[in-house]
Amino acid sequence: MIDLKITGAVAEVVLNAPQKMNALDESALQELHSAYDDAAQAGVRALVLRGEGRGFCAGRDISNVIPATDDAYDYLANKVTPLLKKMAAFPAPTFAAVQGACLGVGLGLAIATDVVYVGEKAKIGSPFANLGATLDSGGHALFTERLGAHRTLDLIYTAELMSGADAVRAGLFSRAIPDEELLEFTLAKAHAVSEGATKAFLASRQLVAEIRDQRLGLWESMENENRVQGELCSSSDYTEGFAAFQEKRKPNFSGN
């Protein structure tokens, strides 16, 4: 159910099971692992994750799950979490185009992506109150960080879903785009970024992660920025970027 398309320097990873809103079973998770590995091996300089049909990803495929024997811990800790870590460490900027349902593990896929553009009518939240389960795949961390404790528990207790437009207004994701324009917009941004200074982008990703994960203050963050900028001085893209600016031309970045 997972397709991989490579156009130029951009990989497109497609969740292609629209009949079940791209819900993920263990086989699909393994296919996602392989798609990200193949895209990395191909040396792409940007990646777009998207879903076919009306929804991005409705979460775990529970159609054949037997609750009495289900091992949710194994599914999440040993199947989902390693995939999300791989996605978050992909060696190029990543983008997600999120339309329709983005729930459970689907929300986790979005959280593990650098930049998330959502359709204005996307549906984001925690439906687990109706399943006797709880939000997973990083949802608690995202919601609490961006929305605060009270709004997070409101969404979890009521199982109400936010629209894509509301989610962006609340600071969950980057931009809300009219649904019919979402994929074209996301691909255009990814292709533009694929021509940029990949090494510098990945350095910024790391700096942002350190601030987020360690709650670094201004001066600690600034020192990390200083260190990384010094390391980038020796990169070919740093040299090219400065030369292009000085020569008043468009830079031709190699990603190194």
PDB file of C-alpha atoms in Angstrom:
ATOM      1  CA  MET A   1       0.000   0.000   0.000  1.00  0.00           C
ATOM      2  CA  ILE A   2       3.061   2.267   0.077  1.00  0.00           C
ATOM      3  CA  ASP A   3       4.306   3.781  -3.178  1.00  0.00           C
ATOM      4  CA  LEU A   4       7.593   5.595  -3.720  1.00  0.00           C
ATOM      5  CA  LYS A   5       8.031   8.045  -6.584  1.00  0.00           C
ATOM      6  CA  ILE A   6      11.228   9.987  -7.227  1.00  0.00           C
ATOM      7  CA  THR A   7      11.164  13.053  -9.444  1.00  0.00           C
ATOM      8  CA  GLY A   8      14.449  14.867  -9.751  1.00  0.00           C
ATOM      9  CA  ALA A   9      15.758  15.331  -6.218  1.00  0.00           C
ATOM     10  CA  VAL A  10      12.352  14.892  -4.535  1.00  0.00           C
ATOM     11  CA  ALA A  11      10.890  11.647  -3.199  1.00  0.00           C
ATOM     12  CA  GLU A  12       7.136  11.230  -2.873  1.00  0.00           C
ATOM     13  CA  VAL A  13       6.046   8.580  -0.363  1.00  0.00           C
ATOM     14  CA  VAL A  14       2.379   7.752  -0.905  1.00  0.00           C
ATOM     15  CA  LEU A  15       0.050   5.963   1.505  1.00  0.00           C
ATOM     16  CA  ASN A  16      -2.086   4.184  -1.067  1.00  0.00           C
ATOM     17  CA  ALA A  17      -4.956   2.390   0.640  1.00  0.00           C
ATOM     18  CA  PRO A  18      -7.761   4.935   0.233  1.00  0.00           C
ATOM     19  CA  GLN A  19     -10.459   2.311   0.816  1.00  0.00           C
ATOM     20  CA  LYS A  20      -9.436   2.206   4.494  1.00  0.00           C
ATOM     21  CA  MET A  21      -8.333   5.840   4.829  1.00  0.00           C
ATOM     22  CA  ASN A  22      -4.698   4.693   4.630  1.00  0.00           C
ATOM     23  CA  ALA A  23      -4.861   3.023   8.041  1.00  0.00           C
ATOM     24  CA  LEU A  24      -1.623   1.204   8.815  1.00  0.00           C
ATOM     25  CA  ASP A  25      -1.116  -2.428   9.731  1.00  0.00           C
ATOM     26  CA  GLU A  26       2.273  -3.933  10.534  1.00  0.00           C
ATOM     27  CA  SER A  27       2.933  -4.780   6.897  1.00  0.00           C
ATOM     28  CA  ALA A  28       2.340  -1.182   5.839  1.00  0.00           C
ATOM     29  CA  LEU A  29       4.679   0.056   8.561  1.00  0.00           C
ATOM     30  CA  GLN A  30       7.414  -2.183   7.178  1.00  0.00           C
ATOM     31  CA  GLU A  31       6.751  -0.876   3.684  1.00  0.00           C
ATOM     32  CA  LEU A  32       7.149   2.661   5.005  1.00  0.00           C
ATOM     33  CA  HIS A  33      10.506   1.689   6.526  1.00  0.00           C
ATOM     34  CA  SER A  34      11.612   0.404   3.129  1.00  0.00           C
ATOM     35  CA  ALA A  35      10.342   3.467   1.268  1.00  0.00           C
ATOM     36  CA  TYR A  36      12.293   5.834   3.523  1.00  0.00           C
ATOM     37  CA  ASP A  37      15.401   3.648   3.254  1.00  0.00           C
ATOM     38  CA  ASP A  38      15.136   3.587  -0.542  1.00  0.00           C
ATOM     39  CA  ALA A  39      14.592   7.348  -0.733  1.00  0.00           C
ATOM     40  CA  ALA A  40      17.605   7.973   1.483  1.00  0.00           C
ATOM     41  CA  GLN A  41      19.745   5.611  -0.595  1.00  0.00           C
ATOM     42  CA  ALA A  42      18.671   7.475  -3.741  1.00  0.00           C
ATOM     43  CA  GLY A  43      20.168  10.645  -2.281  1.00  0.00           C
ATOM     44  CA  VAL A  44      17.060  12.803  -2.616  1.00  0.00           C
ATOM     45  CA  ARG A  45      17.208  16.300  -1.167  1.00  0.00           C
ATOM     46  CA  ALA A  46      13.566  16.590  -0.092  1.00  0.00           C
ATOM     47  CA  LEU A  47      10.731  14.170   0.651  1.00  0.00           C
ATOM     48  CA  VAL A  48       6.946  14.551   0.560  1.00  0.00           C
ATOM     49  CA  LEU A  49       4.652  12.214   2.495  1.00  0.00           C
ATOM     50  CA  ARG A  50       1.013  12.117   1.436  1.00  0.00           C
ATOM     51  CA  GLY A  51      -2.049   9.894   1.386  1.00  0.00           C
ATOM     52  CA  GLU A  52      -4.338   8.937  -1.476  1.00  0.00           C
ATOM     53  CA  GLY A  53      -8.057   9.545  -1.258  1.00  0.00           C
ATOM     54  CA  ARG A  54     -10.123  11.442   1.288  1.00  0.00           C
ATOM     55  CA  GLY A  55      -7.780  11.007   4.242  1.00  0.00           C
ATOM     56  CA  PHE A  56      -4.088  11.291   5.028  1.00  0.00           C
ATOM     57  CA  CYS A  57      -4.028   8.437   7.552  1.00  0.00           C
ATOM     58  CA  ALA A  58      -6.740   7.321   9.960  1.00  0.00           C
ATOM     59  CA  GLY A  59      -4.193   5.647  12.244  1.00  0.00           C
ATOM     60  CA  ARG A  60      -3.725   1.995  13.057  1.00  0.00           C
ATOM     61  CA  ASP A  61      -5.637  -0.541  10.993  1.00  0.00           C
ATOM     62  CA  ILE A  62      -7.693  -2.243  13.713  1.00  0.00           C
ATOM     63  CA  SER A  63     -10.066  -4.066  11.375  1.00  0.00           C
ATOM     64  CA  ASN A  64      -8.560  -7.456  12.261  1.00  0.00           C
ATOM     65  CA  VAL A  65      -7.331  -6.711  15.774  1.00  0.00           C
ATOM     66  CA  ILE A  66      -8.632  -9.009  18.525  1.00  0.00           C
ATOM     67  CA  PRO A  67      -8.751  -6.812  21.658  1.00  0.00           C
ATOM     68  CA  ALA A  68      -8.429  -9.743  24.066  1.00  0.00           C
ATOM     69  CA  THR A  69      -5.071 -10.748  22.602  1.00  0.00           C
ATOM     70  CA  ASP A  70      -3.858  -7.431  21.228  1.00  0.00           C
ATOM     71  CA  ASP A  71      -0.407  -6.267  22.293  1.00  0.00           C
ATOM     72  CA  ALA A  72      -0.671  -2.534  21.725  1.00  0.00           C
ATOM     73  CA  TYR A  73       2.672  -1.938  23.418  1.00  0.00           C
ATOM     74  CA  ASP A  74       4.476  -4.155  20.934  1.00  0.00           C
ATOM     75  CA  TYR A  75       2.762  -2.474  17.988  1.00  0.00           C
ATOM     76  CA  LEU A  76       3.628   1.020  19.201  1.00  0.00           C
ATOM     77  CA  ALA A  77       7.015   0.532  20.858  1.00  0.00           C
ATOM     78  CA  ASN A  78       8.523  -1.992  18.472  1.00  0.00           C
ATOM     79  CA  LYS A  79       6.788  -1.167  15.187  1.00  0.00           C
ATOM     80  CA  VAL A  80       5.627   2.466  15.201  1.00  0.00           C
ATOM     81  CA  THR A  81       8.252   4.262  17.294  1.00  0.00           C
ATOM     82  CA  PRO A  82      11.276   2.983  15.320  1.00  0.00           C
ATOM     83  CA  LEU A  83       9.587   4.121  12.103  1.00  0.00           C
ATOM     84  CA  LEU A  84       8.853   7.598  13.487  1.00  0.00           C
ATOM     85  CA  LYS A  85      12.466   7.924  14.634  1.00  0.00           C
ATOM     86  CA  LYS A  86      13.681   6.947  11.168  1.00  0.00           C
ATOM     87  CA  MET A  87      11.351   9.496   9.569  1.00  0.00           C
ATOM     88  CA  ALA A  88      12.479  12.267  11.911  1.00  0.00           C
ATOM     89  CA  ALA A  89      16.131  11.541  11.085  1.00  0.00           C
ATOM     90  CA  PHE A  90      15.672  11.358   7.295  1.00  0.00           C
ATOM     91  CA  PRO A  91      18.771  12.920   5.690  1.00  0.00           C
ATOM     92  CA  ALA A  92      16.894  15.689   3.851  1.00  0.00           C
ATOM     93  CA  PRO A  93      14.043  18.105   4.611  1.00  0.00           C
ATOM     94  CA  THR A  94      10.655  16.392   4.793  1.00  0.00           C
ATOM     95  CA  PHE A  95       7.145  17.673   4.093  1.00  0.00           C
ATOM     96  CA  ALA A  96       3.684  16.222   4.672  1.00  0.00           C
ATOM     97  CA  ALA A  97       0.518  17.071   2.759  1.00  0.00           C
ATOM     98  CA  VAL A  98      -2.305  16.269   5.175  1.00  0.00           C
ATOM     99  CA  GLN A  99      -5.899  16.096   3.979  1.00  0.00           C
ATOM    100  CA  GLY A 100      -8.914  14.591   5.691  1.00  0.00           C
ATOM    101  CA  ALA A 101      -8.315  12.362   8.708  1.00  0.00           C
ATOM    102  CA  CYS A 102      -4.962  12.626  10.481  1.00  0.00           C
ATOM    103  CA  LEU A 103      -5.413  10.521  13.596  1.00  0.00           C
ATOM    104  CA  GLY A 104      -3.461   8.228  15.919  1.00  0.00           C
ATOM    105  CA  VAL A 105      -0.433   6.820  14.124  1.00  0.00           C
ATOM    106  CA  GLY A 106      -1.298   9.118  11.221  1.00  0.00           C
ATOM    107  CA  LEU A 107      -0.802  12.065  13.551  1.00  0.00           C
ATOM    108  CA  GLY A 108       2.510  10.492  14.563  1.00  0.00           C
ATOM    109  CA  LEU A 109       3.611  10.438  10.924  1.00  0.00           C
ATOM    110  CA  ALA A 110       2.901  14.157  10.724  1.00  0.00           C
ATOM    111  CA  ILE A 111       4.728  14.871  13.994  1.00  0.00           C
ATOM    112  CA  ALA A 112       7.808  13.049  12.653  1.00  0.00           C
ATOM    113  CA  THR A 113       7.847  15.257   9.542  1.00  0.00           C
ATOM    114  CA  ASP A 114       9.699  18.579   9.393  1.00  0.00           C
ATOM    115  CA  VAL A 115       7.009  20.719   7.763  1.00  0.00           C
ATOM    116  CA  VAL A 116       3.301  19.884   7.713  1.00  0.00           C
ATOM    117  CA  TYR A 117       0.860  21.608   5.380  1.00  0.00           C
ATOM    118  CA  VAL A 118      -2.761  20.720   6.084  1.00  0.00           C
ATOM    119  CA  GLY A 119      -5.911  21.030   4.055  1.00  0.00           C
ATOM    120  CA  GLU A 120      -8.292  23.558   5.567  1.00  0.00           C
ATOM    121  CA  LYS A 121     -10.868  20.802   6.087  1.00  0.00           C
ATOM    122  CA  ALA A 122      -8.474  18.208   7.526  1.00  0.00           C
ATOM    123  CA  LYS A 123      -9.548  16.475  10.750  1.00  0.00           C
ATOM    124  CA  ILE A 124      -7.006  16.326  13.566  1.00  0.00           C
ATOM    125  CA  GLY A 125      -7.402  15.195  17.148  1.00  0.00           C
ATOM    126  CA  SER A 126      -7.860  12.196  19.420  1.00  0.00           C
ATOM    127  CA  PRO A 127     -10.720   9.800  18.644  1.00  0.00           C
ATOM    128  CA  PHE A 128      -9.583   7.320  21.264  1.00  0.00           C
ATOM    129  CA  ALA A 129     -12.244   8.168  23.844  1.00  0.00           C
ATOM    130  CA  ASN A 130     -14.567   6.124  21.651  1.00  0.00           C
ATOM    131  CA  LEU A 131     -12.193   3.130  21.740  1.00  0.00           C
ATOM    132  CA  GLY A 132     -11.320   3.034  25.409  1.00  0.00           C
ATOM    133  CA  ALA A 133      -7.751   3.802  24.436  1.00  0.00           C
ATOM    134  CA  THR A 134      -5.532   6.867  24.649  1.00  0.00           C
ATOM    135  CA  LEU A 135      -3.767   9.200  22.275  1.00  0.00           C
ATOM    136  CA  ASP A 136      -0.420   7.796  21.129  1.00  0.00           C
ATOM    137  CA  SER A 137       2.443   8.289  18.654  1.00  0.00           C
ATOM    138  CA  GLY A 138       3.584  11.563  20.229  1.00  0.00           C
ATOM    139  CA  GLY A 139       0.183  13.210  20.295  1.00  0.00           C
ATOM    140  CA  HIS A 140       0.286  14.099  24.002  1.00  0.00           C
ATOM    141  CA  ALA A 141       3.618  15.887  23.610  1.00  0.00           C
ATOM    142  CA  LEU A 142       2.516  17.820  20.523  1.00  0.00           C
ATOM    143  CA  PHE A 143      -0.826  18.899  21.924  1.00  0.00           C
ATOM    144  CA  THR A 144       0.459  19.824  25.374  1.00  0.00           C
ATOM    145  CA  GLU A 145       3.396  21.800  23.967  1.00  0.00           C
ATOM    146  CA  ARG A 146       1.308  23.744  21.462  1.00  0.00           C
ATOM    147  CA  LEU A 147      -2.175  23.851  23.042  1.00  0.00           C
ATOM    148  CA  GLY A 148      -1.567  23.637  26.785  1.00  0.00           C
ATOM    149  CA  ALA A 149      -2.864  21.066  29.246  1.00  0.00           C
ATOM    150  CA  HIS A 150      -6.495  22.180  29.393  1.00  0.00           C
ATOM    151  CA  ARG A 151      -7.124  22.212  25.627  1.00  0.00           C
ATOM    152  CA  THR A 152      -5.252  18.912  25.255  1.00  0.00           C
ATOM    153  CA  LEU A 153      -7.442  17.151  27.798  1.00  0.00           C
ATOM    154  CA  ASP A 154     -10.544  18.777  26.322  1.00  0.00           C
ATOM    155  CA  LEU A 155      -9.753  17.219  22.935  1.00  0.00           C
ATOM    156  CA  ILE A 156      -8.893  13.852  24.483  1.00  0.00           C
ATOM    157  CA  TYR A 157     -11.936  13.638  26.760  1.00  0.00           C
ATOM    158  CA  THR A 158     -14.468  14.779  24.140  1.00  0.00           C
ATOM    159  CA  ALA A 159     -12.917  13.120  21.051  1.00  0.00           C
ATOM    160  CA  GLU A 160     -13.749  16.297  19.138  1.00  0.00           C
ATOM    161  CA  LEU A 161     -11.628  16.934  16.060  1.00  0.00           C
ATOM    162  CA  MET A 162     -10.036  20.188  14.940  1.00  0.00           C
ATOM    163  CA  SER A 163     -10.181  21.326  11.345  1.00  0.00           C
ATOM    164  CA  GLY A 164      -6.909  21.887   9.550  1.00  0.00           C
ATOM    165  CA  ALA A 165      -7.541  25.630   9.603  1.00  0.00           C
ATOM    166  CA  ASP A 166      -8.168  25.589  13.367  1.00  0.00           C
ATOM    167  CA  ALA A 167      -5.106  23.401  13.974  1.00  0.00           C
ATOM    168  CA  VAL A 168      -2.883  25.892  12.183  1.00  0.00           C
ATOM    169  CA  ARG A 169      -4.417  28.825  14.025  1.00  0.00           C
ATOM    170  CA  ALA A 170      -3.660  26.991  17.266  1.00  0.00           C
ATOM    171  CA  GLY A 171      -0.020  26.515  16.222  1.00  0.00           C
ATOM    172  CA  LEU A 172      -0.055  22.767  15.650  1.00  0.00           C
ATOM    173  CA  PHE A 173       1.206  22.819  12.065  1.00  0.00           C
ATOM    174  CA  SER A 174       2.730  25.184   9.546  1.00  0.00           C
ATOM    175  CA  ARG A 175       0.051  26.309   7.069  1.00  0.00           C
ATOM    176  CA  ALA A 176      -3.524  25.549   6.103  1.00  0.00           C
ATOM    177  CA  ILE A 177      -4.063  25.380   2.347  1.00  0.00           C
ATOM    178  CA  PRO A 178      -7.321  25.057   0.385  1.00  0.00           C
ATOM    179  CA  ASP A 179      -7.761  21.311   0.020  1.00  0.00           C
ATOM    180  CA  GLU A 180      -7.782  21.330  -3.774  1.00  0.00           C
ATOM    181  CA  GLU A 181      -4.427  23.170  -3.815  1.00  0.00           C
ATOM    182  CA  LEU A 182      -2.694  21.229  -1.029  1.00  0.00           C
ATOM    183  CA  LEU A 183      -0.686  18.650  -2.981  1.00  0.00           C
ATOM    184  CA  GLU A 184       0.488  21.043  -5.684  1.00  0.00           C
ATOM    185  CA  PHE A 185       1.517  23.568  -3.030  1.00  0.00           C
ATOM    186  CA  THR A 186       3.434  20.991  -0.984  1.00  0.00           C
ATOM    187  CA  LEU A 187       5.258  19.515  -3.962  1.00  0.00           C
ATOM    188  CA  ALA A 188       6.246  22.986  -5.164  1.00  0.00           C
ATOM    189  CA  LYS A 189       7.730  23.841  -1.774  1.00  0.00           C
ATOM    190  CA  ALA A 190       9.598  20.531  -1.613  1.00  0.00           C
ATOM    191  CA  HIS A 191      11.069  20.967  -5.088  1.00  0.00           C
ATOM    192  CA  ALA A 192      12.193  24.503  -4.225  1.00  0.00           C
ATOM    193  CA  VAL A 193      13.808  23.339  -0.988  1.00  0.00           C
ATOM    194  CA  SER A 194      15.489  20.429  -2.781  1.00  0.00           C
ATOM    195  CA  GLU A 195      17.593  23.019  -4.609  1.00  0.00           C
ATOM    196  CA  GLY A 196      18.730  24.592  -1.359  1.00  0.00           C
ATOM    197  CA  ALA A 197      21.523  24.115   1.154  1.00  0.00           C
ATOM    198  CA  THR A 198      20.569  20.697   2.510  1.00  0.00           C
ATOM    199  CA  LYS A 199      23.328  20.476   5.076  1.00  0.00           C
ATOM    200  CA  ALA A 200      22.381  23.857   6.556  1.00  0.00           C
ATOM    201  CA  PHE A 201      18.697  22.867   6.643  1.00  0.00           C
ATOM    202  CA  LEU A 202      19.519  19.701   8.544  1.00  0.00           C
ATOM    203  CA  ALA A 203      21.636  21.710  10.975  1.00  0.00           C
ATOM    204  CA  SER A 204      18.627  23.944  11.649  1.00  0.00           C
ATOM    205  CA  ARG A 205      16.475  20.853  12.188  1.00  0.00           C
ATOM    206  CA  GLN A 206      18.916  19.647  14.829  1.00  0.00           C
ATOM    207  CA  LEU A 207      19.014  23.032  16.544  1.00  0.00           C
ATOM    208  CA  VAL A 208      15.230  23.196  16.668  1.00  0.00           C
ATOM    209  CA  ALA A 209      15.085  19.652  18.054  1.00  0.00           C
ATOM    210  CA  GLU A 210      17.551  20.521  20.803  1.00  0.00           C
ATOM    211  CA  ILE A 211      15.539  23.570  21.833  1.00  0.00           C
ATOM    212  CA  ARG A 212      12.310  21.583  21.814  1.00  0.00           C
ATOM    213  CA  ASP A 213      13.569  18.439  23.492  1.00  0.00           C
ATOM    214  CA  GLN A 214      15.874  20.032  26.045  1.00  0.00           C
ATOM    215  CA  ARG A 215      13.942  23.287  26.483  1.00  0.00           C
ATOM    216  CA  LEU A 216      17.131  25.239  25.946  1.00  0.00           C
ATOM    217  CA  GLY A 217      17.138  28.876  26.888  1.00  0.00           C
ATOM    218  CA  LEU A 218      18.192  31.770  24.677  1.00  0.00           C
ATOM    219  CA  TRP A 219      21.909  31.712  25.463  1.00  0.00           C
ATOM    220  CA  GLU A 220      22.325  27.937  25.299  1.00  0.00           C
ATOM    221  CA  SER A 221      20.482  27.917  21.994  1.00  0.00           C
ATOM    222  CA  MET A 222      22.614  30.779  20.733  1.00  0.00           C
ATOM    223  CA  GLU A 223      25.807  28.931  21.611  1.00  0.00           C
ATOM    224  CA  ASN A 224      24.597  25.872  19.708  1.00  0.00           C
ATOM    225  CA  GLU A 225      23.775  28.091  16.743  1.00  0.00           C
ATOM    226  CA  ASN A 226      27.281  29.561  16.909  1.00  0.00           C
ATOM    227  CA  ARG A 227      28.840  26.096  16.965  1.00  0.00           C
ATOM    228  CA  VAL A 228      26.812  24.788  14.045  1.00  0.00           C
ATOM    229  CA  GLN A 229      27.389  27.907  11.971  1.00  0.00           C
ATOM    230  CA  GLY A 230      31.112  27.483  12.502  1.00  0.00           C
ATOM    231  CA  GLU A 231      30.888  23.881  11.341  1.00  0.00           C
ATOM    232  CA  LEU A 232      28.942  24.896   8.243  1.00  0.00           C
ATOM    233  CA  CYS A 233      31.695  27.307   7.228  1.00  0.00           C
ATOM    234  CA  SER A 234      33.619  24.394   5.759  1.00  0.00           C
ATOM    235  CA  SER A 235      30.718  23.118   3.632  1.00  0.00           C
ATOM    236  CA  SER A 236      30.659  23.627  -0.124  1.00  0.00           C
ATOM    237  CA  ASP A 237      27.153  25.075   0.005  1.00  0.00           C
ATOM    238  CA  TYR A 238      28.271  27.719   2.508  1.00  0.00           C
ATOM    239  CA  THR A 239      31.027  28.787   0.143  1.00  0.00           C
ATOM    240  CA  GLU A 240      28.669  28.718  -2.847  1.00  0.00           C
ATOM    241  CA  GLY A 241      25.958  30.662  -1.025  1.00  0.00           C
ATOM    242  CA  PHE A 242      28.286  33.475  -0.043  1.00  0.00           C
ATOM    243  CA  ALA A 243      29.864  33.577  -3.494  1.00  0.00           C
ATOM    244  CA  ALA A 244      26.467  33.753  -5.191  1.00  0.00           C
ATOM    245  CA  PHE A 245      25.361  36.573  -2.899  1.00  0.00           C
ATOM    246  CA  GLN A 246      28.522  38.518  -3.581  1.00  0.00           C
ATOM    247  CA  GLU A 247      28.232  37.902  -7.322  1.00  0.00           C
ATOM    248  CA  LYS A 248      24.495  38.746  -7.329  1.00  0.00           C
ATOM    249  CA  ARG A 249      23.415  35.441  -8.838  1.00  0.00           C
ATOM    250  CA  LYS A 250      21.265  32.483  -7.826  1.00  0.00           C
ATOM    251  CA  PRO A 251      23.242  29.884  -5.847  1.00  0.00           C
ATOM    252  CA  ASN A 252      23.708  26.399  -7.220  1.00  0.00           C
ATOM    253  CA  PHE A 253      23.648  24.270  -4.085  1.00  0.00           C
ATOM    254  CA  SER A 254      24.908  20.670  -4.120  1.00  0.00           C
ATOM    255  CA  GLY A 255      23.576  19.669  -0.714  1.00  0.00           C
ATOM    256  CA  ASN A 256      27.093  19.241   0.707  1.00  0.00           C
TER     257      ASN A 256
END
